[in-house]
PDB file of C-alpha atoms in Angstrom:
ATOM      1  CA  MET A   1     -36.520-103.263-128.584  1.00  0.00           C
ATOM      2  CA  ILE A   2     -32.738-103.022-128.077  1.00  0.00           C
ATOM      3  CA  ARG A   3     -31.366-106.401-127.002  1.00  0.00           C
ATOM      4  CA  VAL A   4     -28.312-106.224-124.736  1.00  0.00           C
ATOM      5  CA  LEU A   5     -25.758-108.848-123.668  1.00  0.00           C
ATOM      6  CA  LEU A   6     -23.753-108.148-120.477  1.00  0.00           C
ATOM      7  CA  VAL A   7     -20.291-109.730-120.207  1.00  0.00           C
ATOM      8  CA  ASP A   8     -18.325-108.990-117.027  1.00  0.00           C
ATOM      9  CA  ASP A   9     -16.670-111.211-114.421  1.00  0.00           C
ATOM     10  CA  GLN A  10     -17.930-108.979-111.593  1.00  0.00           C
ATOM     11  CA  PRO A  11     -21.500-109.952-110.574  1.00  0.00           C
ATOM     12  CA  LEU A  12     -22.043-106.576-108.920  1.00  0.00           C
ATOM     13  CA  ILE A  13     -21.310-104.725-112.147  1.00  0.00           C
ATOM     14  CA  ARG A  14     -23.623-106.968-114.132  1.00  0.00           C
ATOM     15  CA  SER A  15     -26.468-106.669-111.629  1.00  0.00           C
ATOM     16  CA  GLY A  16     -26.122-102.893-111.491  1.00  0.00           C
ATOM     17  CA  PHE A  17     -26.172-102.498-115.242  1.00  0.00           C
ATOM     18  CA  ARG A  18     -29.026-104.987-115.604  1.00  0.00           C
ATOM     19  CA  ALA A  19     -31.165-103.162-113.026  1.00  0.00           C
ATOM     20  CA  LEU A  20     -30.586 -99.833-114.742  1.00  0.00           C
ATOM     21  CA  LEU A  21     -31.271-101.103-118.255  1.00  0.00           C
ATOM     22  CA  ALA A  22     -34.383-103.002-117.122  1.00  0.00           C
ATOM     23  CA  LEU A  23     -36.057 -99.706-116.232  1.00  0.00           C
ATOM     24  CA  GLU A  24     -36.153 -98.674-119.886  1.00  0.00           C
ATOM     25  CA  ASP A  25     -39.083 -99.644-122.096  1.00  0.00           C
ATOM     26  CA  ASP A  26     -36.930 -99.946-125.227  1.00  0.00           C
ATOM     27  CA  ILE A  27     -34.036-101.989-123.755  1.00  0.00           C
ATOM     28  CA  GLU A  28     -33.938-105.656-122.747  1.00  0.00           C
ATOM     29  CA  VAL A  29     -31.017-107.587-121.220  1.00  0.00           C
ATOM     30  CA  VAL A  30     -31.207-110.945-122.983  1.00  0.00           C
ATOM     31  CA  ALA A  31     -28.225-112.709-121.357  1.00  0.00           C
ATOM     32  CA  GLU A  32     -25.246-112.366-119.015  1.00  0.00           C
ATOM     33  CA  ALA A  33     -21.803-113.953-119.017  1.00  0.00           C
ATOM     34  CA  ALA A  34     -18.875-113.988-116.587  1.00  0.00           C
ATOM     35  CA  ASP A  35     -16.080-114.430-119.165  1.00  0.00           C
ATOM     36  CA  GLY A  36     -15.379-113.790-122.816  1.00  0.00           C
ATOM     37  CA  LYS A  37     -15.776-117.385-123.967  1.00  0.00           C
ATOM     38  CA  GLN A  38     -19.253-117.652-122.465  1.00  0.00           C
ATOM     39  CA  GLY A  39     -20.062-114.194-123.786  1.00  0.00           C
ATOM     40  CA  LEU A  40     -19.135-115.245-127.316  1.00  0.00           C
ATOM     41  CA  GLU A  41     -21.324-118.340-127.044  1.00  0.00           C
ATOM     42  CA  LEU A  42     -24.265-116.277-125.778  1.00  0.00           C
ATOM     43  CA  ALA A  43     -23.761-113.691-128.517  1.00  0.00           C
ATOM     44  CA  ARG A  44     -24.119-116.458-131.097  1.00  0.00           C
ATOM     45  CA  GLU A  45     -27.180-117.816-129.306  1.00  0.00           C
ATOM     46  CA  HIS A  46     -29.068-114.583-128.674  1.00  0.00           C
ATOM     47  CA  LEU A  47     -27.768-112.245-131.431  1.00  0.00           C
ATOM     48  CA  PRO A  48     -27.997-109.083-129.281  1.00  0.00           C
ATOM     49  CA  ASP A  49     -27.964-105.610-130.771  1.00  0.00           C
ATOM     50  CA  VAL A  50     -25.384-104.434-128.224  1.00  0.00           C
ATOM     51  CA  ALA A  51     -22.824-106.411-126.222  1.00  0.00           C
ATOM     52  CA  LEU A  52     -21.335-104.612-123.206  1.00  0.00           C
ATOM     53  CA  ILE A  53     -18.057-106.477-122.657  1.00  0.00           C
ATOM     54  CA  ASP A  54     -15.434-106.011-119.961  1.00  0.00           C
ATOM     55  CA  ILE A  55     -11.850-105.799-121.231  1.00  0.00           C
ATOM     56  CA  GLN A  56     -10.094-107.887-118.576  1.00  0.00           C
ATOM     57  CA  MET A  57     -11.748-111.224-117.775  1.00  0.00           C
ATOM     58  CA  PRO A  58     -10.718-114.847-117.134  1.00  0.00           C
ATOM     59  CA  VAL A  59     -10.824-117.666-119.733  1.00  0.00           C
ATOM     60  CA  MET A  60     -11.073-115.225-122.669  1.00  0.00           C
ATOM     61  CA  ASP A  61     -10.581-111.481-122.334  1.00  0.00           C
ATOM     62  CA  GLY A  62     -12.882-108.915-123.869  1.00  0.00           C
ATOM     63  CA  ILE A  63     -10.560-107.983-126.713  1.00  0.00           C
ATOM     64  CA  GLU A  64     -10.283-111.574-127.906  1.00  0.00           C
ATOM     65  CA  ALA A  65     -14.045-112.041-127.589  1.00  0.00           C
ATOM     66  CA  THR A  66     -14.580-108.860-129.604  1.00  0.00           C
ATOM     67  CA  ARG A  67     -12.165-110.077-132.268  1.00  0.00           C
ATOM     68  CA  HIS A  68     -14.169-113.307-132.632  1.00  0.00           C
ATOM     69  CA  ILE A  69     -17.461-111.390-132.826  1.00  0.00           C
ATOM     70  CA  ALA A  70     -16.110-109.016-135.471  1.00  0.00           C
ATOM     71  CA  ALA A  71     -14.831-111.939-137.563  1.00  0.00           C
ATOM     72  CA  ASP A  72     -18.127-113.858-137.504  1.00  0.00           C
ATOM     73  CA  PRO A  73     -20.481-112.864-140.370  1.00  0.00           C
ATOM     74  CA  ALA A  74     -23.428-114.178-138.350  1.00  0.00           C
ATOM     75  CA  LEU A  75     -22.664-111.545-135.700  1.00  0.00           C
ATOM     76  CA  ALA A  76     -22.305-108.615-138.081  1.00  0.00           C
ATOM     77  CA  ASP A  77     -25.162-106.748-136.381  1.00  0.00           C
ATOM     78  CA  VAL A  78     -23.763-107.157-132.857  1.00  0.00           C
ATOM     79  CA  HIS A  79     -22.224-103.871-131.734  1.00  0.00           C
ATOM     80  CA  VAL A  80     -19.585-104.297-129.034  1.00  0.00           C
ATOM     81  CA  VAL A  81     -19.041-101.618-126.410  1.00  0.00           C
ATOM     82  CA  MET A  82     -16.066-102.300-124.151  1.00  0.00           C
ATOM     83  CA  LEU A  83     -16.213-101.683-120.400  1.00  0.00           C
ATOM     84  CA  THR A  84     -13.131-100.403-118.590  1.00  0.00           C
ATOM     85  CA  ASN A  85     -12.304 -99.249-115.084  1.00  0.00           C
ATOM     86  CA  TYR A  86     -10.196 -96.363-116.286  1.00  0.00           C
ATOM     87  CA  GLY A  87     -10.745 -93.805-118.996  1.00  0.00           C
ATOM     88  CA  MET A  88      -7.199 -94.185-120.303  1.00  0.00           C
ATOM     89  CA  ASP A  89      -7.020 -97.983-120.148  1.00  0.00           C
ATOM     90  CA  GLU A  90      -3.994 -99.192-122.131  1.00  0.00           C
ATOM     91  CA  TYR A  91      -6.102-101.779-123.937  1.00  0.00           C
ATOM     92  CA  VAL A  92      -8.786 -99.472-125.288  1.00  0.00           C
ATOM     93  CA  PHE A  93      -7.228 -98.750-128.676  1.00  0.00           C
ATOM     94  CA  ASP A  94      -6.529-102.469-129.110  1.00  0.00           C
ATOM     95  CA  ALA A  95     -10.244-103.006-128.452  1.00  0.00           C
ATOM     96  CA  LEU A  96     -11.201-100.509-131.157  1.00  0.00           C
ATOM     97  CA  ARG A  97      -8.781-102.171-133.540  1.00  0.00           C
ATOM     98  CA  ALA A  98     -10.332-105.549-132.702  1.00  0.00           C
ATOM     99  CA  GLY A  99     -13.753-104.300-133.764  1.00  0.00           C
ATOM    100  CA  ALA A 100     -15.347-102.571-130.778  1.00  0.00           C
ATOM    101  CA  ALA A 101     -17.753 -99.733-131.548  1.00  0.00           C
ATOM    102  CA  GLY A 102     -16.486 -97.782-128.553  1.00  0.00           C
ATOM    103  CA  PHE A 103     -15.987 -97.995-124.824  1.00  0.00           C
ATOM    104  CA  LEU A 104     -17.386 -96.866-121.501  1.00  0.00           C
ATOM    105  CA  VAL A 105     -15.889 -96.436-118.054  1.00  0.00           C
ATOM    106  CA  LYS A 106     -17.701 -98.506-115.440  1.00  0.00           C
ATOM    107  CA  ASP A 107     -18.479 -95.519-113.226  1.00  0.00           C
ATOM    108  CA  ILE A 108     -20.456 -93.866-116.031  1.00  0.00           C
ATOM    109  CA  VAL A 109     -23.556 -91.959-114.963  1.00  0.00           C
ATOM    110  CA  PRO A 110     -26.840 -93.738-115.772  1.00  0.00           C
ATOM    111  CA  GLU A 111     -27.950 -91.237-118.408  1.00  0.00           C
ATOM    112  CA  ASP A 112     -24.714 -91.675-120.350  1.00  0.00           C
ATOM    113  CA  LEU A 113     -24.957 -95.474-120.199  1.00  0.00           C
ATOM    114  CA  LEU A 114     -28.459 -95.439-121.644  1.00  0.00           C
ATOM    115  CA  HIS A 115     -27.423 -92.964-124.321  1.00  0.00           C
ATOM    116  CA  ALA A 116     -24.398 -95.118-125.201  1.00  0.00           C
ATOM    117  CA  VAL A 117     -26.492 -98.263-125.598  1.00  0.00           C
ATOM    118  CA  ARG A 118     -28.891 -96.472-127.918  1.00  0.00           C
ATOM    119  CA  VAL A 119     -26.064 -94.902-129.934  1.00  0.00           C
ATOM    120  CA  ALA A 120     -24.339 -98.273-130.342  1.00  0.00           C
ATOM    121  CA  ALA A 121     -27.608 -99.963-131.330  1.00  0.00           C
ATOM    122  CA  ARG A 122     -27.964 -97.443-134.183  1.00  0.00           C
ATOM    123  CA  GLY A 123     -24.580 -98.537-135.473  1.00  0.00           C
ATOM    124  CA  ASP A 124     -22.797 -95.325-134.510  1.00  0.00           C
ATOM    125  CA  ALA A 125     -19.433 -95.317-132.769  1.00  0.00           C
ATOM    126  CA  LEU A 126     -18.888 -93.934-129.294  1.00  0.00           C
ATOM    127  CA  LEU A 127     -16.069 -91.702-130.476  1.00  0.00           C
ATOM    128  CA  ALA A 128     -17.344 -88.235-129.682  1.00  0.00           C
ATOM    129  CA  PRO A 129     -16.541 -87.838-125.951  1.00  0.00           C
ATOM    130  CA  THR A 130     -13.412 -85.852-125.144  1.00  0.00           C
ATOM    131  CA  ILE A 131     -11.888 -88.774-123.286  1.00  0.00           C
ATOM    132  CA  THR A 132     -12.085 -90.925-126.409  1.00  0.00           C
ATOM    133  CA  ARG A 133     -10.458 -88.259-128.520  1.00  0.00           C
ATOM    134  CA  LYS A 134      -7.571 -88.150-126.051  1.00  0.00           C
ATOM    135  CA  LEU A 135      -7.282 -91.921-126.206  1.00  0.00           C
ATOM    136  CA  ILE A 136      -7.139 -91.952-129.978  1.00  0.00           C
ATOM    137  CA  ASP A 137      -4.503 -89.217-129.959  1.00  0.00           C
ATOM    138  CA  ARG A 138      -2.458 -91.093-127.361  1.00  0.00           C
ATOM    139  CA  TYR A 139      -2.432 -94.472-129.071  1.00  0.00           C
ATOM    140  CA  VAL A 140      -2.164 -93.451-132.705  1.00  0.00           C
ATOM    141  CA  ALA A 141       0.741 -91.163-131.808  1.00  0.00           C
ATOM    142  CA  GLN A 142       2.806 -94.371-131.862  1.00  0.00           C
ATOM    143  CA  PRO A 143       0.820 -96.573-134.246  1.00  0.00           C
ATOM    144  CA  PRO A 144       1.790 -99.969-135.606  1.00  0.00           C
ATOM    145  CA  PRO A 145       3.466 -99.964-139.057  1.00  0.00           C
ATOM    146  CA  THR A 146       1.232 -98.146-141.515  1.00  0.00           C
ATOM    147  CA  ARG A 147      -0.768-100.581-143.600  1.00  0.00           C
ATOM    148  CA  ALA A 148      -2.684 -99.955-146.762  1.00  0.00           C
ATOM    149  CA  ALA A 149      -6.435-100.114-146.434  1.00  0.00           C
ATOM    150  CA  SER A 150      -8.102-102.000-149.267  1.00  0.00           C
ATOM    151  CA  GLY A 151     -10.340 -99.579-151.169  1.00  0.00           C
ATOM    152  CA  LEU A 152      -8.574 -96.406-150.021  1.00  0.00           C
ATOM    153  CA  GLU A 153      -7.957 -95.312-153.602  1.00  0.00           C
ATOM    154  CA  GLU A 154     -11.682 -95.611-154.321  1.00  0.00           C
ATOM    155  CA  LEU A 155     -12.679 -92.878-151.867  1.00  0.00           C
ATOM    156  CA  THR A 156     -13.847 -89.628-153.389  1.00  0.00           C
ATOM    157  CA  SER A 157     -12.369 -86.379-152.116  1.00  0.00           C
ATOM    158  CA  ARG A 158     -15.590 -85.673-150.223  1.00  0.00           C
ATOM    159  CA  GLU A 159     -15.561 -89.117-148.630  1.00  0.00           C
ATOM    160  CA  ARG A 160     -11.957 -88.564-147.538  1.00  0.00           C
ATOM    161  CA  GLU A 161     -12.941 -85.270-145.951  1.00  0.00           C
ATOM    162  CA  ALA A 162     -15.851 -86.909-144.127  1.00  0.00           C
ATOM    163  CA  VAL A 163     -13.645 -89.745-142.856  1.00  0.00           C
ATOM    164  CA  ALA A 164     -11.022 -87.274-141.649  1.00  0.00           C
ATOM    165  CA  LEU A 165     -13.648 -85.388-139.651  1.00  0.00           C
ATOM    166  CA  ALA A 166     -15.113 -88.637-138.269  1.00  0.00           C
ATOM    167  CA  ALA A 167     -11.609 -89.519-137.106  1.00  0.00           C
ATOM    168  CA  GLN A 168     -11.632 -86.346-135.030  1.00  0.00           C
ATOM    169  CA  GLY A 169     -14.744 -87.598-133.256  1.00  0.00           C
ATOM    170  CA  LEU A 170     -17.278 -85.478-135.140  1.00  0.00           C
ATOM    171  CA  SER A 171     -20.855 -86.718-135.510  1.00  0.00           C
ATOM    172  CA  ASN A 172     -22.693 -86.722-138.834  1.00  0.00           C
ATOM    173  CA  ASP A 173     -24.429 -83.471-137.867  1.00  0.00           C
ATOM    174  CA  GLU A 174     -21.083 -81.858-137.057  1.00  0.00           C
ATOM    175  CA  ILE A 175     -19.578 -83.158-140.300  1.00  0.00           C
ATOM    176  CA  SER A 176     -22.513 -81.722-142.241  1.00  0.00           C
ATOM    177  CA  ASP A 177     -21.958 -78.319-140.632  1.00  0.00           C
ATOM    178  CA  ARG A 178     -18.237 -78.396-141.374  1.00  0.00           C
ATOM    179  CA  LEU A 179     -18.645 -79.473-144.996  1.00  0.00           C
ATOM    180  CA  VAL A 180     -21.839 -77.433-145.559  1.00  0.00           C
ATOM    181  CA  ILE A 181     -23.878 -80.453-146.604  1.00  0.00           C
ATOM    182  CA  SER A 182     -26.994 -82.106-145.214  1.00  0.00           C
ATOM    183  CA  PRO A 183     -26.692 -84.637-142.351  1.00  0.00           C
ATOM    184  CA  SER A 184     -28.077 -87.344-144.645  1.00  0.00           C
ATOM    185  CA  THR A 185     -25.360 -86.605-147.222  1.00  0.00           C
ATOM    186  CA  ALA A 186     -22.710 -86.739-144.494  1.00  0.00           C
ATOM    187  CA  LYS A 187     -24.071 -90.109-143.407  1.00  0.00           C
ATOM    188  CA  THR A 188     -24.006 -91.327-147.009  1.00  0.00           C
ATOM    189  CA  HIS A 189     -20.337 -90.324-147.370  1.00  0.00           C
ATOM    190  CA  ILE A 190     -19.449 -92.193-144.179  1.00  0.00           C
ATOM    191  CA  ASN A 191     -21.433 -95.288-145.139  1.00  0.00           C
ATOM    192  CA  ARG A 192     -19.879 -95.411-148.596  1.00  0.00           C
ATOM    193  CA  ALA A 193     -16.405 -95.034-147.112  1.00  0.00           C
ATOM    194  CA  MET A 194     -17.119 -97.873-144.682  1.00  0.00           C
ATOM    195  CA  ALA A 195     -18.221-100.103-147.559  1.00  0.00           C
ATOM    196  CA  LYS A 196     -15.190 -99.264-149.697  1.00  0.00           C
ATOM    197  CA  LEU A 197     -12.744 -99.822-146.821  1.00  0.00           C
ATOM    198  CA  HIS A 198     -14.580-102.942-145.595  1.00  0.00           C
ATOM    199  CA  ALA A 199     -14.975-101.375-142.147  1.00  0.00           C
ATOM    200  CA  ARG A 200     -17.340-103.182-139.792  1.00  0.00           C
ATOM    201  CA  ASP A 201     -18.545 -99.926-138.247  1.00  0.00           C
ATOM    202  CA  ARG A 202     -17.650 -96.290-137.694  1.00  0.00           C
ATOM    203  CA  ALA A 203     -15.039 -97.083-135.054  1.00  0.00           C
ATOM    204  CA  GLN A 204     -13.132 -99.395-137.387  1.00  0.00           C
ATOM    205  CA  LEU A 205     -13.374 -96.749-140.101  1.00  0.00           C
ATOM    206  CA  VAL A 206     -11.554 -94.338-137.808  1.00  0.00           C
ATOM    207  CA  VAL A 207      -8.901 -96.917-136.923  1.00  0.00           C
ATOM    208  CA  LEU A 208      -8.330 -97.654-140.616  1.00  0.00           C
ATOM    209  CA  ALA A 209      -8.087 -93.927-141.326  1.00  0.00           C
ATOM    210  CA  TYR A 210      -5.209 -93.585-138.878  1.00  0.00           C
ATOM    211  CA  GLU A 211      -3.458 -96.850-139.658  1.00  0.00           C
ATOM    212  CA  SER A 212      -3.533 -96.256-143.411  1.00  0.00           C
ATOM    213  CA  GLY A 213      -2.144 -92.746-143.067  1.00  0.00           C
ATOM    214  CA  LEU A 214      -5.302 -91.131-144.457  1.00  0.00           C
ATOM    215  CA  VAL A 215      -5.476 -89.162-141.221  1.00  0.00           C
ATOM    216  CA  ALA A 216      -2.447 -88.133-139.181  1.00  0.00           C
ATOM    217  CA  PRO A 217      -2.628 -88.079-135.365  1.00  0.00           C
ATOM    218  CA  ARG A 218      -2.667 -84.669-133.775  1.00  0.00           C
ATOM    219  CA  ASN A 219       0.147 -83.560-131.532  1.00  0.00           C
ATOM    220  CA  THR A 220      -0.677 -83.683-127.800  1.00  0.00           C
TER     221      THR A 220
END
């Protein structure tokens, strides 16, 4: 059973998401919160698999709440998916940098919401959609000062290739096709790179890849 925490200051959004998720046999909404501070408290109490968190909220915004979740070892298995009203929200890349596994626009179609929850629960990042690729290109085009990622020198050439492809939004299956390896081997390369770079999840691996200079942003 996938346990979900909803954090949004709009009751209508929460009720809509809750009603949709409640229809699924493998998903359970375990708690709801109207601000980031309460959401953080409920995350610690319920230890959900997925936390759907709005970016802009009173008391504590979603980015700050995500930062606290990512920094808490007890919440290492909580995968944060940010909710935004607009696909090109200016805060989205900050959310990924804070530790979010990905993001969704609030007017997402039901099928995509359910798919996103299941993808996040598996520990995969929501970085494949075209809109996310555009976001990454837009924000890393003017990144903060390049910083060295601890463990970068430990990556094998194959792991570097896999990380570079992940940074383009490719899935493990797509990486396996590109590198002519099995999907399980592609997943192993990504997991080893995450461990060496101390990345919380796939999304943070991609952020580290750009910020460290391992991958250069594409021209738009």
